[in-house]
Short mmCIF file of C-alpha atoms in Angstrom, two decimals:
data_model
loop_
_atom_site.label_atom_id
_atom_site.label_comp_id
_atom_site.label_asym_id
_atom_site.label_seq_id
_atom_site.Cartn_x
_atom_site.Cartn_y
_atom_site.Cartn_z
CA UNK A 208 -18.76 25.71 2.64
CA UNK A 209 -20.21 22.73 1.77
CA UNK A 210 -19.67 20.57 -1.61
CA UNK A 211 -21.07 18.07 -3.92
CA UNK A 212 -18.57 15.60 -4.29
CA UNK A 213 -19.47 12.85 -6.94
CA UNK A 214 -17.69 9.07 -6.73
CA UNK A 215 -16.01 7.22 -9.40
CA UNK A 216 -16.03 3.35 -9.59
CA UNK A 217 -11.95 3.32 -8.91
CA UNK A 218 -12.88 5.24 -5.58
CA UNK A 219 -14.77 3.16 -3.99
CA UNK A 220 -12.18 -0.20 -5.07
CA UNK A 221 -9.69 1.80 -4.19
CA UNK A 222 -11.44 2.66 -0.39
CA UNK A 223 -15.19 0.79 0.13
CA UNK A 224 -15.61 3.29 2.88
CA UNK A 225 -14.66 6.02 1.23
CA UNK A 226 -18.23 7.75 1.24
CA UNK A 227 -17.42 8.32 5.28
CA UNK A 228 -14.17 10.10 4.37
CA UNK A 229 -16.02 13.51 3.27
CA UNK A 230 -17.11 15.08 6.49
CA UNK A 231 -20.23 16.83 6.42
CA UNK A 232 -19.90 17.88 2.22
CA UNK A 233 -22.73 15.55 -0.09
CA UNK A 234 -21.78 12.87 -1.44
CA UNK A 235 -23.15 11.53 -5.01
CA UNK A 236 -22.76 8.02 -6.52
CA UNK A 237 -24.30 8.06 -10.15
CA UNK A 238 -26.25 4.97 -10.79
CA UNK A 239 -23.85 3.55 -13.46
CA UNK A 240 -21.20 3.35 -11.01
CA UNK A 241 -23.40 1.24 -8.80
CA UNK A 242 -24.23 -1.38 -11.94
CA UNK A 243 -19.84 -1.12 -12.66
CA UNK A 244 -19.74 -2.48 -8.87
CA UNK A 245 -22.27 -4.60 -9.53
CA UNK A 246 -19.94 -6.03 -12.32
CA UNK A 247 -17.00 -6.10 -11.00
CA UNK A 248 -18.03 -8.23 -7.81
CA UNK A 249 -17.89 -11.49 -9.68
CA UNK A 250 -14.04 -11.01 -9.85
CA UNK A 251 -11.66 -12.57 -8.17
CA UNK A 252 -8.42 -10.58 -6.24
CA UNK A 253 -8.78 -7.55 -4.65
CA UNK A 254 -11.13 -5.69 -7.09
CA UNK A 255 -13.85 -8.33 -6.68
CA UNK A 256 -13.48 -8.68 -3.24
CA UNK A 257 -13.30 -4.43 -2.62
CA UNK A 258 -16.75 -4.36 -5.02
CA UNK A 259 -18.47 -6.55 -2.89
CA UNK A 260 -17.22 -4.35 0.28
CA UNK A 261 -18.31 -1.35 -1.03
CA UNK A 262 -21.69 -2.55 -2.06
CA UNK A 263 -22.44 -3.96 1.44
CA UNK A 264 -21.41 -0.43 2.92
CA UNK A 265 -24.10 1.03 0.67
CA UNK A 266 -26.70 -1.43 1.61
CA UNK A 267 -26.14 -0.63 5.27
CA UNK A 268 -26.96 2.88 4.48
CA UNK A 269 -29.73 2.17 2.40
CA UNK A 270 -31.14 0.79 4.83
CA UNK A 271 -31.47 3.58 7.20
CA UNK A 272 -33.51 6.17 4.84
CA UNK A 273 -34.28 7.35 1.25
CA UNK A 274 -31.44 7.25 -0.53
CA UNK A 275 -32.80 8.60 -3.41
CA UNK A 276 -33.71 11.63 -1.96
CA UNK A 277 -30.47 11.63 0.61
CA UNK A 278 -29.43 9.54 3.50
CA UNK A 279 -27.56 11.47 6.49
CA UNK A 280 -23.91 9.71 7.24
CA UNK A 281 -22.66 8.80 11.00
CA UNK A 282 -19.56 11.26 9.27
CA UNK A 283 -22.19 14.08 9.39
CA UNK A 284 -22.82 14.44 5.18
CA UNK A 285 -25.18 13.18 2.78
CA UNK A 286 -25.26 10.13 0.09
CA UNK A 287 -27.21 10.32 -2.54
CA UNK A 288 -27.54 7.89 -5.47
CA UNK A 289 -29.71 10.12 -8.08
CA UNK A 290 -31.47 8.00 -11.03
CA UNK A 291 -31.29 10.89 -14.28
CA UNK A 292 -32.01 10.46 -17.68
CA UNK A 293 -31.39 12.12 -21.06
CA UNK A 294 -34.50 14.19 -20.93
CA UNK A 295 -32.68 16.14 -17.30
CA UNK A 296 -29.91 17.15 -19.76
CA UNK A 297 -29.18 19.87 -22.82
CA UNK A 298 -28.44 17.29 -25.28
CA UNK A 299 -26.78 20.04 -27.36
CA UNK A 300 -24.20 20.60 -24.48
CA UNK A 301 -23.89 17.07 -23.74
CA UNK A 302 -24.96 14.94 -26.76
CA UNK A 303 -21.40 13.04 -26.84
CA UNK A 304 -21.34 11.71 -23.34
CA UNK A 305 -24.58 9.41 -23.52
CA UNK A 306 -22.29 6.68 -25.01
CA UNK A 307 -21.70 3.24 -22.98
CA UNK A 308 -18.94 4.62 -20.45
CA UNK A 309 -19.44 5.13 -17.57
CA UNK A 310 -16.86 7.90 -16.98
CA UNK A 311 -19.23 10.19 -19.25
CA UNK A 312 -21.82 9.20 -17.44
CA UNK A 313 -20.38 11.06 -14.29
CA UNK A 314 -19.50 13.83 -15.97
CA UNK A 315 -23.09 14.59 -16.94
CA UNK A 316 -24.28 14.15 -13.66
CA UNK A 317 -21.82 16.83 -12.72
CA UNK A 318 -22.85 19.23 -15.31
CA UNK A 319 -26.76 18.65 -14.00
CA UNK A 320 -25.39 19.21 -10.78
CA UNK A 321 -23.54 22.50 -11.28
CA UNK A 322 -26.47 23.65 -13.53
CA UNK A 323 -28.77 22.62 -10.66
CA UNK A 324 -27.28 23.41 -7.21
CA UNK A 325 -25.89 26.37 -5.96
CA UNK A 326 -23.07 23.62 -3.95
CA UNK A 327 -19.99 23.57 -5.67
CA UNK A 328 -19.46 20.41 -7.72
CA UNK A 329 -16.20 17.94 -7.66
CA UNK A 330 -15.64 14.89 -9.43
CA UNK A 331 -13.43 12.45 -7.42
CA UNK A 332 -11.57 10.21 -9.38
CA UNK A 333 -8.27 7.89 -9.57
CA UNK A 334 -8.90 8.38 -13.22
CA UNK A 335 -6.15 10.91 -14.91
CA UNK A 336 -7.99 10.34 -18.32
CA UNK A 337 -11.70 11.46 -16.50
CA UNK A 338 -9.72 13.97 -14.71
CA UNK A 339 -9.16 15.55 -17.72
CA UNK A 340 -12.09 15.23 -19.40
CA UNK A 341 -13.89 16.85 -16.42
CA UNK A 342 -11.32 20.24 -17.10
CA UNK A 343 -11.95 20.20 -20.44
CA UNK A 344 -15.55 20.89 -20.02
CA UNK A 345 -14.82 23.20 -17.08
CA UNK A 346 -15.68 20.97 -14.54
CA UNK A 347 -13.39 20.82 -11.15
CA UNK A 348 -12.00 17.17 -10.59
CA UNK A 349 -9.37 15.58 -8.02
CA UNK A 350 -7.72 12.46 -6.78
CA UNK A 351 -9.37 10.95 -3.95
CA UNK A 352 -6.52 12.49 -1.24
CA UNK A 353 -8.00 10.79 2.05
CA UNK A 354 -5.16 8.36 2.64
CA UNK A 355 -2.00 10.34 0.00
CA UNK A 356 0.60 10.80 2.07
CA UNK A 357 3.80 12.93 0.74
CA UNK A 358 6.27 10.73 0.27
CA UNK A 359 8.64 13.54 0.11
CA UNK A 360 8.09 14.83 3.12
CA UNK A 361 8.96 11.23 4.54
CA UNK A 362 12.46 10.97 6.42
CA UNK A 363 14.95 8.90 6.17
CA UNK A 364 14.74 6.90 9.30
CA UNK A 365 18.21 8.37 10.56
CA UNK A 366 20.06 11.85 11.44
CA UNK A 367 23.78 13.10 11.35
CA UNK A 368 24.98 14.95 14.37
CA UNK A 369 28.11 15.96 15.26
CA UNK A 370 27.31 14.66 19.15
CA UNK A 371 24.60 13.00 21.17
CA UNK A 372 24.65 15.95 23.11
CA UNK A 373 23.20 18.22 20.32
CA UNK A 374 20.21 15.95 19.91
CA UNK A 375 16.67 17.12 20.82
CA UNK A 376 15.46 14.29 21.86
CA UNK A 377 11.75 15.84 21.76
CA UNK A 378 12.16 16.53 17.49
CA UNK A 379 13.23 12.72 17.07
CA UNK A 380 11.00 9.62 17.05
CA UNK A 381 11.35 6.33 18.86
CA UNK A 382 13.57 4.01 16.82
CA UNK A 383 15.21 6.35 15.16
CA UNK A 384 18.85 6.00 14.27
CA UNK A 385 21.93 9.07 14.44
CA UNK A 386 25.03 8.82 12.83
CA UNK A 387 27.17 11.06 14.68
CA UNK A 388 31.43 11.17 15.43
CA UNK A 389 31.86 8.36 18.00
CA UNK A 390 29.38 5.72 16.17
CA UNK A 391 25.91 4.38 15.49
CA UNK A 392 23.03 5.08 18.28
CA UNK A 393 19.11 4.36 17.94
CA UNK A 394 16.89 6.04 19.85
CA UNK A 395 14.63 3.62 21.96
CA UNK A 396 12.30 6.26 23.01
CA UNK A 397 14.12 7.50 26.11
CA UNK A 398 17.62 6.40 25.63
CA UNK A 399 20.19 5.89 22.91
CA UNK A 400 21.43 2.19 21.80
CA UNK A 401 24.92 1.86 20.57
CA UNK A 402 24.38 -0.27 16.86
CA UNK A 403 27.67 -2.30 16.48
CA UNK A 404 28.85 -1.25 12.83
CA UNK A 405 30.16 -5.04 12.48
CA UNK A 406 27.15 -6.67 12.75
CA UNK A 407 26.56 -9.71 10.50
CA UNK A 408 23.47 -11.43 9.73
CA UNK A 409 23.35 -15.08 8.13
CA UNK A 410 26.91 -14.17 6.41
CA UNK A 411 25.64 -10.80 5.92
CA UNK A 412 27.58 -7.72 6.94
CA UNK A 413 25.93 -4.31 6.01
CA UNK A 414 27.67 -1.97 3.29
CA UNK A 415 26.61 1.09 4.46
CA UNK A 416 24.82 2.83 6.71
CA UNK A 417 21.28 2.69 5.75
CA UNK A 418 21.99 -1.29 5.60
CA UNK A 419 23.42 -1.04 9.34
CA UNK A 420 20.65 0.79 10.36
CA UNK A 421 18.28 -1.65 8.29
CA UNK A 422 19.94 -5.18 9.79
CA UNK A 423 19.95 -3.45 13.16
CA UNK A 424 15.98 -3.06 12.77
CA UNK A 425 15.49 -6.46 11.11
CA UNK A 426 16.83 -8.36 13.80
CA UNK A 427 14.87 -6.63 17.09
CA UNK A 428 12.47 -8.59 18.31
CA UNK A 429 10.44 -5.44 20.00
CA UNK A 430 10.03 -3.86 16.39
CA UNK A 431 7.17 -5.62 15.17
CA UNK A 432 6.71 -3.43 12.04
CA UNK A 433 9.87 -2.18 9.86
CA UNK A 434 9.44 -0.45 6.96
CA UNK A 435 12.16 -0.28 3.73
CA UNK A 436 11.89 1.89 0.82
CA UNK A 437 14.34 1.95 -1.43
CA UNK A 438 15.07 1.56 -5.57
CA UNK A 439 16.10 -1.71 -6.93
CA UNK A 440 19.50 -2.86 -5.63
CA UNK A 441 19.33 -1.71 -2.54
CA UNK A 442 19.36 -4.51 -0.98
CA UNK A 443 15.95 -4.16 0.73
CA UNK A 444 14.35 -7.71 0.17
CA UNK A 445 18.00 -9.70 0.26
CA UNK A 446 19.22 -8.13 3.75
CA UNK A 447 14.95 -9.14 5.51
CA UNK A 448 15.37 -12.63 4.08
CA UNK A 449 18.97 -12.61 5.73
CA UNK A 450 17.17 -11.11 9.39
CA UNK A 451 14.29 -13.83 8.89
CA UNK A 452 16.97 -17.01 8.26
CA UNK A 453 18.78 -15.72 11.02
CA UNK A 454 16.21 -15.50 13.42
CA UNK A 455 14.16 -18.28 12.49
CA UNK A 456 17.16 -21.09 11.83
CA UNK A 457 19.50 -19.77 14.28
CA UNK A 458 17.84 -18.49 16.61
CA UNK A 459 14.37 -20.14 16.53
CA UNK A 460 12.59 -16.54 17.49
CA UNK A 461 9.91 -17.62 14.89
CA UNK A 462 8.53 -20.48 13.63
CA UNK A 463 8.30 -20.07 10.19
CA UNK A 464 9.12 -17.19 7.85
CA UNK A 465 6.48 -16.03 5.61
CA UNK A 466 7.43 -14.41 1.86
CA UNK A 467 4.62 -12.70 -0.27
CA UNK A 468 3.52 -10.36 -2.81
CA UNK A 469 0.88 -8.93 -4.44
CA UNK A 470 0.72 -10.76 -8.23
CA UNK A 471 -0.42 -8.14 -10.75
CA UNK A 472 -2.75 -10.41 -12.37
CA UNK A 473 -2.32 -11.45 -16.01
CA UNK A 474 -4.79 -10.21 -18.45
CA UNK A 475 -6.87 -8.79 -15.66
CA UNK A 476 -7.82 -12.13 -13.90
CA UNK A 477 -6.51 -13.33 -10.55
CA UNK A 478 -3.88 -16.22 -10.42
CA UNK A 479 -7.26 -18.71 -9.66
CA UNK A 480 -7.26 -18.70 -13.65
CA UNK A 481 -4.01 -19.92 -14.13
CA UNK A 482 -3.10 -24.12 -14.58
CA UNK A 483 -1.61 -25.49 -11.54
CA UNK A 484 -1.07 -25.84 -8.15
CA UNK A 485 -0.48 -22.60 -6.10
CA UNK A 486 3.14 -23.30 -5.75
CA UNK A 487 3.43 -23.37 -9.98
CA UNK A 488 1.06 -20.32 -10.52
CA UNK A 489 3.01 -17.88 -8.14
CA UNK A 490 6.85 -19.04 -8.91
CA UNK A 491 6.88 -16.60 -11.95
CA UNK A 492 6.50 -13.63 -9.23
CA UNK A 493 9.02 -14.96 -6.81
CA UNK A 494 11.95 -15.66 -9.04
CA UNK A 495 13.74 -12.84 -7.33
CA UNK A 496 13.34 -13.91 -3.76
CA UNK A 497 14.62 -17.82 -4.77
CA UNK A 498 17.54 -16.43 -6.29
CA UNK A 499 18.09 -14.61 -2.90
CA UNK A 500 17.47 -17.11 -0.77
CA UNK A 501 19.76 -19.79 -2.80
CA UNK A 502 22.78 -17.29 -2.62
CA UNK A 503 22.16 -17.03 1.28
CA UNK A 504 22.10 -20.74 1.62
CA UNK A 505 25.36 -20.83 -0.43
CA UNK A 506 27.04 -18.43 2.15
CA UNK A 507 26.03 -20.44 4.74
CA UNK A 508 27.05 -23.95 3.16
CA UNK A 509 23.24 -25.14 3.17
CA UNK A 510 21.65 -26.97 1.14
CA UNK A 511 18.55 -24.68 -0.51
CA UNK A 512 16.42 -27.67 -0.94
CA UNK A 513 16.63 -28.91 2.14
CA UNK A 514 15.76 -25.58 3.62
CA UNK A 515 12.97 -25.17 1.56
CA UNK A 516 12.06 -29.54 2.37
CA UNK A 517 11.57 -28.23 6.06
CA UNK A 518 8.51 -26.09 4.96
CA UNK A 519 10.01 -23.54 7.50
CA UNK A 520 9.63 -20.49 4.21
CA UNK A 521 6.26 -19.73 2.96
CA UNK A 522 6.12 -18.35 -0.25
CA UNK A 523 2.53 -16.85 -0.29
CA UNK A 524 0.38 -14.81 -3.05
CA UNK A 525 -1.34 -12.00 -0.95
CA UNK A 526 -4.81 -13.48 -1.63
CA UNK A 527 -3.90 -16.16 0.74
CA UNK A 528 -3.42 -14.36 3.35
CA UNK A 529 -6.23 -12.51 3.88
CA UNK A 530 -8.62 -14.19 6.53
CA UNK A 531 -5.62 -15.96 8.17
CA UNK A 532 -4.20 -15.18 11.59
CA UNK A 533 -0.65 -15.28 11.64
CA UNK A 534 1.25 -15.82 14.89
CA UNK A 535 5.64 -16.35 15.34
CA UNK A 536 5.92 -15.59 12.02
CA UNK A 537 8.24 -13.62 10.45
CA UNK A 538 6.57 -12.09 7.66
CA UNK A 539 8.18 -10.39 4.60
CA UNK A 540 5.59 -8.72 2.13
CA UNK A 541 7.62 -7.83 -1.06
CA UNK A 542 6.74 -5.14 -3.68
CA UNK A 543 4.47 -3.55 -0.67
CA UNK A 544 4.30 -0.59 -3.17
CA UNK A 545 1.45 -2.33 -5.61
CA UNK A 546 -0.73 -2.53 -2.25
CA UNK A 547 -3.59 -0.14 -1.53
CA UNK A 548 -3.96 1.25 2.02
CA UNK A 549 -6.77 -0.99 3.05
CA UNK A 550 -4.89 -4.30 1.72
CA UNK A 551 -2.06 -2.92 4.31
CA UNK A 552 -4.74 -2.93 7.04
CA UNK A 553 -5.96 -6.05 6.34
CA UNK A 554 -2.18 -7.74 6.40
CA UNK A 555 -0.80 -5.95 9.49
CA UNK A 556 -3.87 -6.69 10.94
CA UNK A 557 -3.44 -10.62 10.65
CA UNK A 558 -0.31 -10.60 12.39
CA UNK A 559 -0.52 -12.88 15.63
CA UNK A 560 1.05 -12.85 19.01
CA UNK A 561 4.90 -12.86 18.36
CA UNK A 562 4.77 -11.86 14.40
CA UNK A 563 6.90 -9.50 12.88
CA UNK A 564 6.29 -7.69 9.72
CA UNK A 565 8.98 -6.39 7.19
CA UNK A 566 7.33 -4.11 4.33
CA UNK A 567 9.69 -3.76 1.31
CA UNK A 568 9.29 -2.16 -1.93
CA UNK A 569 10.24 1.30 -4.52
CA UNK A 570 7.29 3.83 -4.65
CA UNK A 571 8.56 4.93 -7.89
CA UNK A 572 8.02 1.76 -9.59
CA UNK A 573 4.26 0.87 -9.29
CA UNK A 574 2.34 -1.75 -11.71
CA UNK A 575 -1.30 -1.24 -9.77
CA UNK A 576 -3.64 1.36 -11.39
CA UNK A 577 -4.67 4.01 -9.87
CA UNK A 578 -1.71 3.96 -7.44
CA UNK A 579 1.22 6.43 -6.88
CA UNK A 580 4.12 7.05 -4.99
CA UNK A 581 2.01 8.72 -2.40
CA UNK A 582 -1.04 6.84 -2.32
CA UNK A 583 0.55 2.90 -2.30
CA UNK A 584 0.33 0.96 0.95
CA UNK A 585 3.71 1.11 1.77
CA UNK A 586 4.03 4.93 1.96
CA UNK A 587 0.80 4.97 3.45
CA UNK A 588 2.30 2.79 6.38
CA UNK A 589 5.64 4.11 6.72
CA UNK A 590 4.00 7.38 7.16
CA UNK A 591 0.87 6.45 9.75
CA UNK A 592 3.39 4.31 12.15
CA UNK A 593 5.66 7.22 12.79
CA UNK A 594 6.49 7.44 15.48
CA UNK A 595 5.11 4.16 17.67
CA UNK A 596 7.83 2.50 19.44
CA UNK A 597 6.99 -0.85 17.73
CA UNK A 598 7.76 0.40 14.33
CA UNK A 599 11.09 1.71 12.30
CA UNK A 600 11.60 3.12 8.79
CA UNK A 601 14.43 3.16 6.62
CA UNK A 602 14.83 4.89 3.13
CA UNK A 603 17.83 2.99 1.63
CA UNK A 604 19.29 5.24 -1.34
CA UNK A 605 22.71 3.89 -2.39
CA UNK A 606 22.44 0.91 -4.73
CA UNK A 607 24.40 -2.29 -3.82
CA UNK A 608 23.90 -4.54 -6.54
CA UNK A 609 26.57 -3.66 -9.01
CA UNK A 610 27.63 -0.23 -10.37
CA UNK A 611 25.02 -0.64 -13.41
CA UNK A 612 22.17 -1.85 -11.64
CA UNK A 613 22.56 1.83 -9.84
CA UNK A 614 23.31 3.75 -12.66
CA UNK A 615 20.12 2.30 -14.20
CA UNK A 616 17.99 3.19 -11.52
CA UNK A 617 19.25 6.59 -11.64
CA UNK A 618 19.22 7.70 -15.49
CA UNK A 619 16.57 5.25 -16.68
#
């Protein structure tokens, strides 16, 4: 059956292209959320830059017919950007939403819808607040669910066997690992690779499994794309550094190593605000990775500054990397979890001939809006390269840090 599905702003920021993710159901975009666009294009970051998308992807199909009226979609619905006023509403059912916001604004185009056309009627929203509004006043609402992915149903990134001769090979995926009673084995795709349980990385040796099976990913050069969830402690961002030194000092794999992470901007504008050069406006964000890279250095007897004087570590705010094209690098994105889908696209999609890319991050702790544990880049990634013989994932659950640092992950 088909459905009128009406857009919030936060939908189309969140995915410009979302209109094309509805099949062949009709699609409505309220003319206050077009103005909000308009609005938020003169920002800088991602927002700005996803308002500006998102307008150009209406203009392209404003261009081919009546919008007004309805304009047919190469994804087989209908967009429609209606222009109402008061007078198409019962004021006495509606008389509190013609205030300023926009979110009321949607929900009275809903109510003119269902009132109007025999379709069922959805808001879409990354709005919990409109969400709720919308059921108040009987009105059906929901996330926009094109690109959640379940985290739960995500594995591991390893099995236990008793033997290599109980394993289906056909029910596993290519890179990865078993833990069975003669040792550690990945799975290449057609055979299995003994991991050596004493590996050591820059100094590092791996304290458990998951960190075997993490190193053991880190450091092969024919997994371009690894993937490492895990809560704080884990040792997720410490043991990729570790891989990247190693590889890119010792082994000169890669010419440089590459560290970013998306900066949750202060007060709602982009780091371009702040006093300084780049280097002074991002070090509050990347405290945690200089601490980790001067304890590596000390394990190794170097000296930290004269790593960092041979400009062979990038420490990069995500903005910067959009638009570049990135090849031998070895590229660790940080705190992947405050990254939409599309911002994963556009980094993976930057990576050069010879680049590897290391996605860390906790979907449980998320500081973007309108992002949760299944909807954040990272899942989003971990979940769509399944299975491709370039990538590996890893879910590392036992904290390393110190026995409080777990114990606070876990009760607090």
């Amino acid at each position: 059956m088909v459905k009128n599905f009406i857009l919030d702003t936060n939908v189309l920021i969140h995915d410009p292209e979302a209109i094309y993710s509805f099949e062949d159901n009709n699609i409505f975009i309220p003319l206050p959320v077009i103005e909000e666009l308009d609005k938020l294009k003169r920002e800088q970051g991602r927002v700005g830059k996803n308002a500006r998308l998102a307008i150009r992807v209406l203009d392209e199909v404003r261009k081919t017919g009546d919008i007004h009226q309805g304009v047919k979609l190469r994804s087989g619905g209908t967009l429609t950007i209606p222009v109402l006023n008061e007078s198409d509403f019962d004021k006495h059912q509606v008389k509190f939403l013609f205030e300023k916001y926009v979110d009321n604004w949607i929900i009275a185009y809903s109510m003119y819808l269902k009132s109007h056309r025999p379709e069922p009627t959805i808001i879409v929203s990354k709005d919990i607040s409109l969400r709720i509004k919308a059921a108040a006043l009987g009105i059906p609402a929901e996330d926009y669910l094109t690109d959640k992915n379940d985290l739960s149903l995500l594995p591991p990134g390893y099995i236990t066997v008793k033997n290599l001769k109980g394993v289906d090979t056909s029910k596993i995926f290519p890179n990865e690992y078993i833990e069975c009673e003669n040792g550690y084995y990945r799975f290449d795709g057609e055979n299995f690779v003994e991991v050596n349980p004493k590996i050591k990385v820059f100094n590092v040796s791996p304290r458990n499994k998951e960190q075997l099976f993490s190193l053991d990913a880190l450091l092969n050069d024919d997994i371009k794309v690894v993937s490492l969830i895990g809560i704080a402690g884990t040792g997720k961002t410490f043991l990729a550094l570790a891989a990247a030194l190693q590889k890119t000092l010792q082994e000169g794999v890669y010419d440089n190593i590459v560290v970013a992470r998306p900066l949750v901007p202060m007060g709602g504008k982009d780091i371009g605000y702040l006093p300084g050069a780049l280097e002074e406006k991002i070090s509050p964000w990347m405290g945690g990775i200089m601490d980790n890279l001067e304890y590596l250095c000390r394990l190794n007897n170097l000296s930290f500054k004269e790593i960092m004087k041979k400009e062979i570590i990038e420490l990069e705010a995500l903005t910067y990397i959009r638009g570049r094209s990135i090849p031998r690098q070895y590229i660790i994105i940080d705190e992947a979890q405050n990254l939409t889908p599309l911002e994963v696209k556009t980094i993976l999609t930057r990576a050069g001939e010879g680049t590897k890319v290391v996605l860390t991050g906790d979907p449980y702790q998320i500081d973007t809006p309108y992002l949760d544990e299944s909807s954040n880049g990272l899942v989003h990634a971990a979940s769509k390269f399944r299975g491709q013989k370039i990538s590996c994932h890893i879910i590392l659950s036992k904290g390393e840090r110190s026995e409080l640092a777990t114990i606070a992950a876990e009760i607090l």
